[in-house]
Amino acid sequence: MKTITQTDDLRQFCKVAAQYPYVTVDTEFLRERTYYSKLCLVQLAYSGDGETDAVLVDPLAEGLSLEPLYELFRNTSVVKVFHAARQDLEIFWVDAQVFPEPLFDTQVAAMVCGFGEQVGYETLVRKIVKQGLDKTSRFTDWSRRPLTDAQKTYALADVTYLRKIYEALRDQLEANGRAHWLGEELKVLTDPATYDVRPNDAWKRIKTRTHSGRFLAIVRALAAFRESHAQQNNVPRNRVFKDDALVELASTKPKNMSDLSGSRLLLREARKGAIADGILKAVASGLDCPADQLPQSPRGKDNLQVNPALADLLRVLLKAKSESAGVAAKLIAPTADLDMMAAGERDVAALSGWRKEVFGADALRLCEGKIALTAKGQSVQVIEIP
């Protein structure tokens, strides 16, 4: 098991890998104590089964540059294969503003091929490679050195088995004509906006029961301060203050340090210094927000006028279509999308791309009263309405 700690060695490996049609990639990282992921290990493998076909790259090694790897990522003649790539891609985008292209995500491909929703790597190893995985090193501190042989073996398995998984899924996609489905799903993973966390939009993730504009203005200001502080200091947002404390602050509207000390949910560290100052300024900003700039609560299920009978029919249609296509129903359309459609909304993912081919077109016709559903034996069939 070779571990690369020198830039020249990484450059040589990537030069060889560039001669192959694909390379499998995985990472190990830590994020419990930081806002941004700390990259601790990169695993790479190209087609083959020899000792030199797979390596570990130690990004913590002094003087090592990942630029040769990024050059390989930019090489569009080599497919870069990941499993559940989102967090890996975020690391590379934040570090070097680079995405691996072209990209193949075996988790997404497996969903498209009918393996279920968000299928795990271990499941694919068992079903496709017919092997088991040693999970003893799963919860390890990858920042500690030296790595044990058990850790290295565990890490390398994430890219060596991935080769057979990729080849099997690639062949299945080509056989069933669903390669373009995968392409549509991967677009969001290589969109910079996916990883661009804007502080002013952070409030939309906060769950609240109050929807008044003034209250939401304070929530928006507090969430924006927390996000900015977390980014600038590279600490988890919950280490600044948690969501329940944020909602409490928006309700109590503290105006000074004395008010702040009365909070039940605020961490002790947040009651003084830069965080306390930021909280008070954010609350004041929300209180002073002009009426015409007050935010509105994001439209959710509670705000929709859902036709419950139509929603139930859409669920029946979705179940029939997902079983026919061999694709997880939630991948085609989550329950929230069905409720939105039953409320007359049309800006949902289920009504575009491959989802429209599989389900959306008939779902629209059902909403418009152009088709009906009937049961025949164990199956549900579509009936045209004259």
Coordinates of C-alpha atoms in Angstrom, one line a residue, residues 225 229 240 257 260-261 266-280:
F225 CA -24.4 36.9 11.4
H229 CA -19.0 34.4 11.9
V240 CA -21.7 30.0 17.6
M257 CA -25.9 42.5 27.5
L260 CA -28.7 38.6 26.6
S261 CA -27.7 37.1 30.0
L266 CA -27.6 30.6 24.5
L267 CA -24.1 29.1 25.1
R268 CA -22.0 30.8 27.8
E269 CA -19.3 31.7 25.2
A270 CA -21.9 33.5 23.1
R271 CA -22.9 35.9 26.0
K272 CA -19.8 38.0 25.7
G273 CA -17.3 39.3 23.2
A274 CA -17.7 39.3 19.4
I275 CA -20.6 36.9 19.3
A276 CA -22.6 38.8 21.9
D277 CA -22.0 42.1 20.0
G278 CA -23.0 40.4 16.7
I279 CA -26.2 39.1 18.2
L280 CA -27.2 42.5 19.5

